[in-house]
PDB file of C-alpha atoms and ligand atoms in Angstrom:
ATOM      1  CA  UNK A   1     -12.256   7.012 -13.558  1.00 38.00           C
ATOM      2  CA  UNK A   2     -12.305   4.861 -16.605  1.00 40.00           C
ATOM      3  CA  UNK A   3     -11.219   6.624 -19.649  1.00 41.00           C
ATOM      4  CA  UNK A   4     -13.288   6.084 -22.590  1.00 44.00           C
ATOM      5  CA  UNK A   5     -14.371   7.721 -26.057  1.00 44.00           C
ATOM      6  CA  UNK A   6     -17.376  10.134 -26.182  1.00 49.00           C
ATOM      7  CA  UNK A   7     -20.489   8.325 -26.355  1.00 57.00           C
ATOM      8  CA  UNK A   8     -21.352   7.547 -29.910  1.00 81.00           C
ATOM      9  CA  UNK A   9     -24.329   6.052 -31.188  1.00 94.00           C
ATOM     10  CA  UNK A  10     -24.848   1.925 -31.883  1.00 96.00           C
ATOM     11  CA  UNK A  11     -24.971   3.109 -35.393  1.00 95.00           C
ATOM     12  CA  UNK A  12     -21.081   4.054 -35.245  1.00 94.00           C
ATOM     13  CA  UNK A  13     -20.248   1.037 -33.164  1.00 94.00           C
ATOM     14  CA  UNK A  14     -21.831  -1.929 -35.338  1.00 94.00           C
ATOM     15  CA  UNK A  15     -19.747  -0.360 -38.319  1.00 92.00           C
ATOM     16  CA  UNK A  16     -16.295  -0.944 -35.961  1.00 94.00           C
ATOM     17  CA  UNK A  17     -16.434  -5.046 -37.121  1.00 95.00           C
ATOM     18  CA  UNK A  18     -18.381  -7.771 -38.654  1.00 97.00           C
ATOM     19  CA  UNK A  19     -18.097  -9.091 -35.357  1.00 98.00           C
ATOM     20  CA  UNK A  20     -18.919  -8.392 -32.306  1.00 98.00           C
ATOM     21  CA  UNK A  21     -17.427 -10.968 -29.724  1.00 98.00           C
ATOM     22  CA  UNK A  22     -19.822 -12.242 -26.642  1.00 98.00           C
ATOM     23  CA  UNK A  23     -17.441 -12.167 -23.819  1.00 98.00           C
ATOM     24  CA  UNK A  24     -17.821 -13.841 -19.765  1.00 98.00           C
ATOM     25  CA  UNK A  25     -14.652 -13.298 -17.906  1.00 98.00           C
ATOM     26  CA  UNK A  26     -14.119 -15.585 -14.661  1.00 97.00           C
ATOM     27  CA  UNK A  27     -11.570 -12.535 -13.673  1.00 97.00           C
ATOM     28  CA  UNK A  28     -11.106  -9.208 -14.402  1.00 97.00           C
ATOM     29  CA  UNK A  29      -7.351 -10.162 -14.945  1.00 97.00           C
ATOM     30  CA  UNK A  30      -8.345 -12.939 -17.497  1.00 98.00           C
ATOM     31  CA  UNK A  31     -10.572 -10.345 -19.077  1.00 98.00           C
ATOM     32  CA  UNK A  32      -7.592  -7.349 -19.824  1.00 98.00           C
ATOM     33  CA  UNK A  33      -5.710 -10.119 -21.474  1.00 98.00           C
ATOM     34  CA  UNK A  34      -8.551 -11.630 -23.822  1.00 98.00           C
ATOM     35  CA  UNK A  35      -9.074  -8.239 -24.396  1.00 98.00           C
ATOM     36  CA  UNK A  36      -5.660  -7.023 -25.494  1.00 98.00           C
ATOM     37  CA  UNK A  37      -5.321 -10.690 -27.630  1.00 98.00           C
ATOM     38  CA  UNK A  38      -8.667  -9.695 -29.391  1.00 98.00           C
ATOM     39  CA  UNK A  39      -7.597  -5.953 -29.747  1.00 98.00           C
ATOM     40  CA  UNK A  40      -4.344  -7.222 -31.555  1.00 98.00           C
ATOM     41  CA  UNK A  41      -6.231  -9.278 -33.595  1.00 98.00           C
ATOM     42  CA  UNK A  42      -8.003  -6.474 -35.323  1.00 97.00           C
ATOM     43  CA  UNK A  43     -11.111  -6.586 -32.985  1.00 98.00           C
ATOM     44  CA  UNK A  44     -12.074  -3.325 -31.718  1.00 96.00           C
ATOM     45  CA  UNK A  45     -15.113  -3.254 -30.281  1.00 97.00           C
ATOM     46  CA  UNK A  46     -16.254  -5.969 -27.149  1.00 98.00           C
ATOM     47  CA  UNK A  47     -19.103  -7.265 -25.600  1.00 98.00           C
ATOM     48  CA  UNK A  48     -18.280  -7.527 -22.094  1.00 98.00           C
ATOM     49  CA  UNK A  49     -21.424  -9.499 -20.317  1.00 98.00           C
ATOM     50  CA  UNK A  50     -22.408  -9.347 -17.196  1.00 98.00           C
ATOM     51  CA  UNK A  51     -22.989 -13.061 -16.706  1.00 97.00           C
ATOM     52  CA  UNK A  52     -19.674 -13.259 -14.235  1.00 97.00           C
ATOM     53  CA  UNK A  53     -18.987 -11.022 -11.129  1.00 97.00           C
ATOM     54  CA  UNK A  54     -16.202  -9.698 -13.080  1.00 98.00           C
ATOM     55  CA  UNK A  55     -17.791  -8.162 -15.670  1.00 98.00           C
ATOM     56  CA  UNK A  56     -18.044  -4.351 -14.577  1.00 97.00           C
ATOM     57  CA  UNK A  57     -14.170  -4.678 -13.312  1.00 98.00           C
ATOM     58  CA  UNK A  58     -13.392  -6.359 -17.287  1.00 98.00           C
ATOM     59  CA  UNK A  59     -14.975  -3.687 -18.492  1.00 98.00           C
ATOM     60  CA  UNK A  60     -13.295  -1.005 -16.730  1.00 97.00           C
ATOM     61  CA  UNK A  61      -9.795  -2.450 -17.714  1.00 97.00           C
ATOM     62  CA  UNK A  62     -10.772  -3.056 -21.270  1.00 97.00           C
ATOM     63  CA  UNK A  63     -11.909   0.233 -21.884  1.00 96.00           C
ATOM     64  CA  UNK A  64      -8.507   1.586 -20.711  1.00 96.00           C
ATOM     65  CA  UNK A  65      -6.350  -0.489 -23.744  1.00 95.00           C
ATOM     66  CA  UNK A  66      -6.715   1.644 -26.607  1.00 95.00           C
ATOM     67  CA  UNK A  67      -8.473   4.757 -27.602  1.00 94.00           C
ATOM     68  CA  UNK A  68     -10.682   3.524 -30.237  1.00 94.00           C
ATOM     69  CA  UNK A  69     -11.428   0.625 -28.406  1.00 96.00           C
ATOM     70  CA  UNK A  70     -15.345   0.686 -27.745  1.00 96.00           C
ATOM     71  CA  UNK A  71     -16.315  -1.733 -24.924  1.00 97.00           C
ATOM     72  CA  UNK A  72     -19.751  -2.433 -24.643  1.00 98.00           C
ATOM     73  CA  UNK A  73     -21.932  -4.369 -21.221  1.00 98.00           C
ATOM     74  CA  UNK A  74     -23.612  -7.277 -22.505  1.00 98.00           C
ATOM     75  CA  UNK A  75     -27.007  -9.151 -20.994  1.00 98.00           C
ATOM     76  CA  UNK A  76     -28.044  -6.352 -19.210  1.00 98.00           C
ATOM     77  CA  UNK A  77     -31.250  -7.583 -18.105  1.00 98.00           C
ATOM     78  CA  UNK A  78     -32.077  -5.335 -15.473  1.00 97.00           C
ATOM     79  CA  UNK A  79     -32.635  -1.025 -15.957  1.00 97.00           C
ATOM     80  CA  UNK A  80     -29.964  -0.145 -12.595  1.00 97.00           C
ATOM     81  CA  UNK A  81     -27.221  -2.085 -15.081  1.00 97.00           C
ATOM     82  CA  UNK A  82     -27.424   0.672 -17.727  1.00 97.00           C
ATOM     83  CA  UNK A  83     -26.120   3.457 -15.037  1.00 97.00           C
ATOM     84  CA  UNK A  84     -23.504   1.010 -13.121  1.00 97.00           C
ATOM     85  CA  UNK A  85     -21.923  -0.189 -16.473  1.00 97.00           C
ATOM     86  CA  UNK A  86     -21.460   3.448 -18.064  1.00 97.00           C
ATOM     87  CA  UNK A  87     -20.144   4.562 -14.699  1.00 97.00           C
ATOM     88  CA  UNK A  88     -17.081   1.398 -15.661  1.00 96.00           C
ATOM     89  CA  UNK A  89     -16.432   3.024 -18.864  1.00 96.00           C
ATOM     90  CA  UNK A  90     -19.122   0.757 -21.356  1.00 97.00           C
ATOM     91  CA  UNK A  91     -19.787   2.748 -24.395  1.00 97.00           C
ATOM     92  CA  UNK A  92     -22.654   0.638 -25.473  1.00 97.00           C
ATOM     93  CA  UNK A  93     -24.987  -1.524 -24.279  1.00 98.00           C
ATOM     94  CA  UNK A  94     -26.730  -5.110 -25.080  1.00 98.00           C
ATOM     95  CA  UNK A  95     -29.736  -6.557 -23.843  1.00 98.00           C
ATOM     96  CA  UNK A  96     -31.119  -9.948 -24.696  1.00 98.00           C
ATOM     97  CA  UNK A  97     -35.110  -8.163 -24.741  1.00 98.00           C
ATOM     98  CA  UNK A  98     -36.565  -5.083 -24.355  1.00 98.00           C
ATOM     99  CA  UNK A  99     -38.740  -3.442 -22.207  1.00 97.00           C
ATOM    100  CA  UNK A 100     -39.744   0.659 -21.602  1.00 97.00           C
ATOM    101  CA  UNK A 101     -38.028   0.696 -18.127  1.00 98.00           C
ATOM    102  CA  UNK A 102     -34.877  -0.762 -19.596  1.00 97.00           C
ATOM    103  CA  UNK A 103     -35.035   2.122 -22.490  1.00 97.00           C
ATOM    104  CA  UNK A 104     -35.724   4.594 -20.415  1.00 97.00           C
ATOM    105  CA  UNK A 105     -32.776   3.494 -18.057  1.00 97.00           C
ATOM    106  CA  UNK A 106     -30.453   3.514 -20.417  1.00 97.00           C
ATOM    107  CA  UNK A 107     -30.961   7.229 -22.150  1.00 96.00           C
ATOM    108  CA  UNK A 108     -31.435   8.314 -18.512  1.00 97.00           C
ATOM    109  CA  UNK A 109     -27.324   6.898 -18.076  1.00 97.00           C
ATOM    110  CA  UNK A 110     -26.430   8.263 -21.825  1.00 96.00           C
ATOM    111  CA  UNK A 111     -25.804   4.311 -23.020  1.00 97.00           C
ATOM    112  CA  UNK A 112     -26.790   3.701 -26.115  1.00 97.00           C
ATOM    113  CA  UNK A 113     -28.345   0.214 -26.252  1.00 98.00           C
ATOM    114  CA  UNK A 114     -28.265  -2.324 -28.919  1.00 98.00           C
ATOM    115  CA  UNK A 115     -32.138  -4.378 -27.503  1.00 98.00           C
ATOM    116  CA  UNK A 116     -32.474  -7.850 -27.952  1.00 98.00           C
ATOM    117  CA  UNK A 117     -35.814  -8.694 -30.334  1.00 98.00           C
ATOM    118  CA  UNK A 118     -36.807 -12.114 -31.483  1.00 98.00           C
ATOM    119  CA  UNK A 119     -40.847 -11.760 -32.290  1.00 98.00           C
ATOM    120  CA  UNK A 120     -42.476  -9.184 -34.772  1.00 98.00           C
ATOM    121  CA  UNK A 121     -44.104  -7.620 -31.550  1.00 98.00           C
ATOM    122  CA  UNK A 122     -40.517  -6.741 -29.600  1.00 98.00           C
ATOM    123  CA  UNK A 123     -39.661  -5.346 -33.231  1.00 98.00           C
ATOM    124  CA  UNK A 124     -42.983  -2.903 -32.862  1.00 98.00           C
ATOM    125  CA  UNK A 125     -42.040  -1.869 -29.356  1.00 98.00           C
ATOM    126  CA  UNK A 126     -38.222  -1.268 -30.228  1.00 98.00           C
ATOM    127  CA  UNK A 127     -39.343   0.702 -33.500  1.00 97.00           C
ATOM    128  CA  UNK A 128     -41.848   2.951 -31.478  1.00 97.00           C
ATOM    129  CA  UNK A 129     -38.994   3.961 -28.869  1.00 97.00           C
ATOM    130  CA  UNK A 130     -37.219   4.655 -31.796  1.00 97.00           C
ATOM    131  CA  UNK A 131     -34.684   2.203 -32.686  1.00 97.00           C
ATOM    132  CA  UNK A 132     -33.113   1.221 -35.993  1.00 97.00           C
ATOM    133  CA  UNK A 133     -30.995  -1.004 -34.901  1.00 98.00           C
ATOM    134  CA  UNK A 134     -31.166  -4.234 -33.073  1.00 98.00           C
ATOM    135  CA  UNK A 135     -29.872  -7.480 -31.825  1.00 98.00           C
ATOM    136  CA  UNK A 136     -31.915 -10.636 -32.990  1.00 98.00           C
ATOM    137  CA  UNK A 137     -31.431 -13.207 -30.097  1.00 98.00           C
ATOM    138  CA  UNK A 138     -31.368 -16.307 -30.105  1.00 98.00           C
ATOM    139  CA  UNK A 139     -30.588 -15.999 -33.646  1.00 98.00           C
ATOM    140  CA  UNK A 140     -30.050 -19.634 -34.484  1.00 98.00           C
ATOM    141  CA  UNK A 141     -32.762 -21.501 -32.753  1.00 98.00           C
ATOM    142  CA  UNK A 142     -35.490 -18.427 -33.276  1.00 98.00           C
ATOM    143  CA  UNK A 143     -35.345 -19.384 -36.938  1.00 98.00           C
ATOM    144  CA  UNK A 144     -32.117 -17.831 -37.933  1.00 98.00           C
ATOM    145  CA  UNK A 145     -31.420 -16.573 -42.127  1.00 98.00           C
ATOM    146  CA  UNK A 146     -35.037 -17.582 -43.064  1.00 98.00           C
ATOM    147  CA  UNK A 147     -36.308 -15.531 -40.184  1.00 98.00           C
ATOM    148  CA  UNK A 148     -34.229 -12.475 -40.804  1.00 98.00           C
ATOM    149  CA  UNK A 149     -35.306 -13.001 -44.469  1.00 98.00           C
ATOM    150  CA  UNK A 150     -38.750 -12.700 -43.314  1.00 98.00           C
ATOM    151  CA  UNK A 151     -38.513  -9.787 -40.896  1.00 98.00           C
ATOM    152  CA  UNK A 152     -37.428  -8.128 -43.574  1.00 98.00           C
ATOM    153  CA  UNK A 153     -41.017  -7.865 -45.561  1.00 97.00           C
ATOM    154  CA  UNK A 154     -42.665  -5.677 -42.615  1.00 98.00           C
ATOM    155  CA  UNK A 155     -39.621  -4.353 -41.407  1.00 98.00           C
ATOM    156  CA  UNK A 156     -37.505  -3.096 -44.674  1.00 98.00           C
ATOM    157  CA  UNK A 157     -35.761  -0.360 -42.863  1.00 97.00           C
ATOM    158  CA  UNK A 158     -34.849  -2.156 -39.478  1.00 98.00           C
ATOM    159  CA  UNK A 159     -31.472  -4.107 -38.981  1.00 98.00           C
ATOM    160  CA  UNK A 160     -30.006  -6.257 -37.217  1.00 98.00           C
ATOM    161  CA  UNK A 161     -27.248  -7.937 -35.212  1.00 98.00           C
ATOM    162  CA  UNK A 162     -27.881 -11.344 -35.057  1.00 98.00           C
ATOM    163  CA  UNK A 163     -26.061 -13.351 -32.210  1.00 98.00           C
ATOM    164  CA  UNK A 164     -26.546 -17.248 -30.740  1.00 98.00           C
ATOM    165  CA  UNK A 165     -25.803 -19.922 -32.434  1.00 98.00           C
ATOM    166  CA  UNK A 166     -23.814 -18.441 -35.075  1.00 98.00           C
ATOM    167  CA  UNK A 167     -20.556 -20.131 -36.186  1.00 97.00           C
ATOM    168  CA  UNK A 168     -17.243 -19.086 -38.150  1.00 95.00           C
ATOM    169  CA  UNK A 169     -18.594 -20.835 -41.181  1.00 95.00           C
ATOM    170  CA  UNK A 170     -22.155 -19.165 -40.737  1.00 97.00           C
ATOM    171  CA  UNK A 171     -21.358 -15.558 -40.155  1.00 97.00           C
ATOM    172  CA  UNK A 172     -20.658 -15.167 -43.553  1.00 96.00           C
ATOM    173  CA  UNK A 173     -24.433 -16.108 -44.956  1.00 97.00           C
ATOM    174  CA  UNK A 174     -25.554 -13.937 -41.835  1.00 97.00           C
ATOM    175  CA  UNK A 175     -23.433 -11.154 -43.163  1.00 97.00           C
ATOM    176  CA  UNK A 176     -24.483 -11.050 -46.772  1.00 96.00           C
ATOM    177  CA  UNK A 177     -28.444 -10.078 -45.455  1.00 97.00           C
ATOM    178  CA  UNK A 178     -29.144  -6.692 -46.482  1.00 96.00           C
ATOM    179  CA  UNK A 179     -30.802  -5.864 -43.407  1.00 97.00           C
ATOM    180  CA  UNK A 180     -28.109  -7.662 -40.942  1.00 97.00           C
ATOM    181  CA  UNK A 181     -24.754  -4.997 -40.178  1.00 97.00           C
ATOM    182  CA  UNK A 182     -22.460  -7.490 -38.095  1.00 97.00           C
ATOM    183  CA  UNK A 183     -23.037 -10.687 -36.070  1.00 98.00           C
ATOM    184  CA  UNK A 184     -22.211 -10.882 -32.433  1.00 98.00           C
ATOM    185  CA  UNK A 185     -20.718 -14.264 -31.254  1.00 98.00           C
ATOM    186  CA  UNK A 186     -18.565 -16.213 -28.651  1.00 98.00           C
ATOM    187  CA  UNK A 187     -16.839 -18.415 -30.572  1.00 98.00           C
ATOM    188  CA  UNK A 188     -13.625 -15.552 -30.377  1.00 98.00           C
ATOM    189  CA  UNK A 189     -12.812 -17.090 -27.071  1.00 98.00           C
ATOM    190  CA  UNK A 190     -13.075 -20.843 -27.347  1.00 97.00           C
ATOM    191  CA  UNK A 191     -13.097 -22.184 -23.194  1.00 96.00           C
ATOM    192  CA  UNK A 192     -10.203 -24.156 -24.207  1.00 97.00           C
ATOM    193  CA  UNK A 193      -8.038 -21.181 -25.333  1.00 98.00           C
ATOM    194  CA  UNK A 194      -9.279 -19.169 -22.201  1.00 97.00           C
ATOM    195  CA  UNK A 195      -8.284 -22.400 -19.480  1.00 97.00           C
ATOM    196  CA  UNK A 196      -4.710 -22.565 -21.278  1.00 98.00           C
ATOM    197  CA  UNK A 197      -4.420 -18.319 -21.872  1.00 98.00           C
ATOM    198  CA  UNK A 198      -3.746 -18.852 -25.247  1.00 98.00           C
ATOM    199  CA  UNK A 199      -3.873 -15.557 -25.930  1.00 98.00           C
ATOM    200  CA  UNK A 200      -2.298 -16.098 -29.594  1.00 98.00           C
ATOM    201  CA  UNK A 201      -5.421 -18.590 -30.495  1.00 98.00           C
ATOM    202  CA  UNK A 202      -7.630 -16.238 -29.378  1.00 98.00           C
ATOM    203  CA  UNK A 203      -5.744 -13.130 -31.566  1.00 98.00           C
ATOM    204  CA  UNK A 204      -5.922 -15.448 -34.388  1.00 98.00           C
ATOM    205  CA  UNK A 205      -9.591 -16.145 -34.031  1.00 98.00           C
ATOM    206  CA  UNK A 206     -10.179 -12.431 -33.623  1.00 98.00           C
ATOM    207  CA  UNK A 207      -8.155 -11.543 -37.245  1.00 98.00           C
ATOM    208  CA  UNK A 208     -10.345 -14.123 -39.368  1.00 97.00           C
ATOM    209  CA  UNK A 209     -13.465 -12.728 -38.102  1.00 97.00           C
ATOM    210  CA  UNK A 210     -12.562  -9.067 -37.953  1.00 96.00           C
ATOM    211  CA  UNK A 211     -11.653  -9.929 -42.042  1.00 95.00           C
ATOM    212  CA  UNK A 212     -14.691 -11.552 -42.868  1.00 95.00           C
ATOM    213  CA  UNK A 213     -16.008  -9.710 -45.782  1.00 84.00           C
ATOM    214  CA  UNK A 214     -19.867  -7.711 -45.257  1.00 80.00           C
ATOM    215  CA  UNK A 215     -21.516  -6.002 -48.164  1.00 71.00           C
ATOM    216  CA  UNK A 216     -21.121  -1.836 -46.753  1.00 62.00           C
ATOM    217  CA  UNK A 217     -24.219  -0.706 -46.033  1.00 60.00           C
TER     218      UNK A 217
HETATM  219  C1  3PG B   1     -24.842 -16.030 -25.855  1.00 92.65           C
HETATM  220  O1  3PG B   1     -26.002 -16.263 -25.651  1.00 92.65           O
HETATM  221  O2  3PG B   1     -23.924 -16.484 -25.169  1.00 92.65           O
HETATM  222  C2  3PG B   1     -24.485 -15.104 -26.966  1.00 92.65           C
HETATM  223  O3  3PG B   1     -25.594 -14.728 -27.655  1.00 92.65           O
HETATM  224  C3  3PG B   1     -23.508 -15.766 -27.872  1.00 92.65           C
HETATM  225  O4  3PG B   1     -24.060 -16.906 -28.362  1.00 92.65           O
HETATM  226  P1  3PG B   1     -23.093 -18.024 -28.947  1.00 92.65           P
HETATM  227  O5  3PG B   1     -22.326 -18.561 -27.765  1.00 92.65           O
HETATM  228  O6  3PG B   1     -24.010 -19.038 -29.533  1.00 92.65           O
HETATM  229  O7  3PG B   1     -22.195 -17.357 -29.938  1.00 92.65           O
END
């Protein structure tokens, strides 16, 4: 049994960092230490994706290194993910899009999901099932700042958590949006750093984004 905070809401988790790190372990072993190396650096909430077979395993280990660690499944792209990733000990979910089955999978397992939108119409459907918060994806090539700028005319209240594309030296312009509250990224763990477990690179990495400056909203 994976232990693991209460379930909070996305609301408390986006306010953990300016950034949340896009994670793909090859092994569940490689994923506890990028984990701990992040988690040193400051960085205390994960994206744990569910690109690699070791994902649910990562996530289970992660969510084990610290109390207010919050360890989230990333990519879910199918509604059965939702129940099989809380059951590891997620927190929080991310999914690329959106669609009713996947909401309704997701408050049937009690994860609270962070949806994927990248066209005013995903924004309508993620607004309707209620949600205040989202990811924009791909950030960079769907039109990045300037498109953010513009979502925010029709959608004043709604924000966001942009993630693709974005860069050390970009998070900061993402950041200073009003209606953007962190960036997710996976330039935390560099494949370089991961092939030669530099941990140490990747703690650095982890301390000068988790003190990149955001406006508090
Ligand atoms: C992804 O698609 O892998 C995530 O959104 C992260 O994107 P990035 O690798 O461009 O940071």
């Amino acid at each position: 049994m994976a232990t693991h905070l209460p379930t909070t809401s996305v609301a408390d988790i986006v306010r953990l960092g300016p950034v949340i790190p896009v994670l793909a372990f090859e092994t569940a072993e490689q994923g506890e230490h990028v984990s701990r190396a992040l988690y040193a650096g400051g960085v205390k909430v994960l994206e744990i994706t569910l690109r690699t077979a070791a994902g649910l395993d990562a996530i289970q280990r992660a969510s084990r290194i610290a109390p207010d660690i919050a360890v989230g499944v990333g990519t879910i792209t199918k509604p059965e993910q939702c129940a099989l990733a809380k059951q590891a000990g997620a927190q929080f979910g991310v999914s690329p899009g959106l669609t009713r089955e996947m909401h309704d999978a997701s408050i049937e397992a009690g994860l609270p999901l962070l949806p994927g939108v990248m066209t005013p119409s995903d924004i309508i459907l993620a607004m309707e099932l209620g949600y205040e918060i989202v990811k924009f994806f791909p950030a960079v090539p769907a039109g990045g700042i300037a498109m953010l700028n513009a979502f925010h005319g029709p959608f004043p209240t709604l924000k966001f958590c942009p993630t693709g594309g974005i860069t050390p030296e970009s998070a900061t312009n993402f950041l200073a949006l009003p209606n953007v509250v962190c960036v997710g990224g996976s330039w935390l763990t560099p494949k370089a750093a991961l092939a030669a477990q530099d941990w140490a690179e990747v703690t650095r990495l982890a301390r000068a984004a988790s003190e990149l400056s955001r406006p508090v909203r």
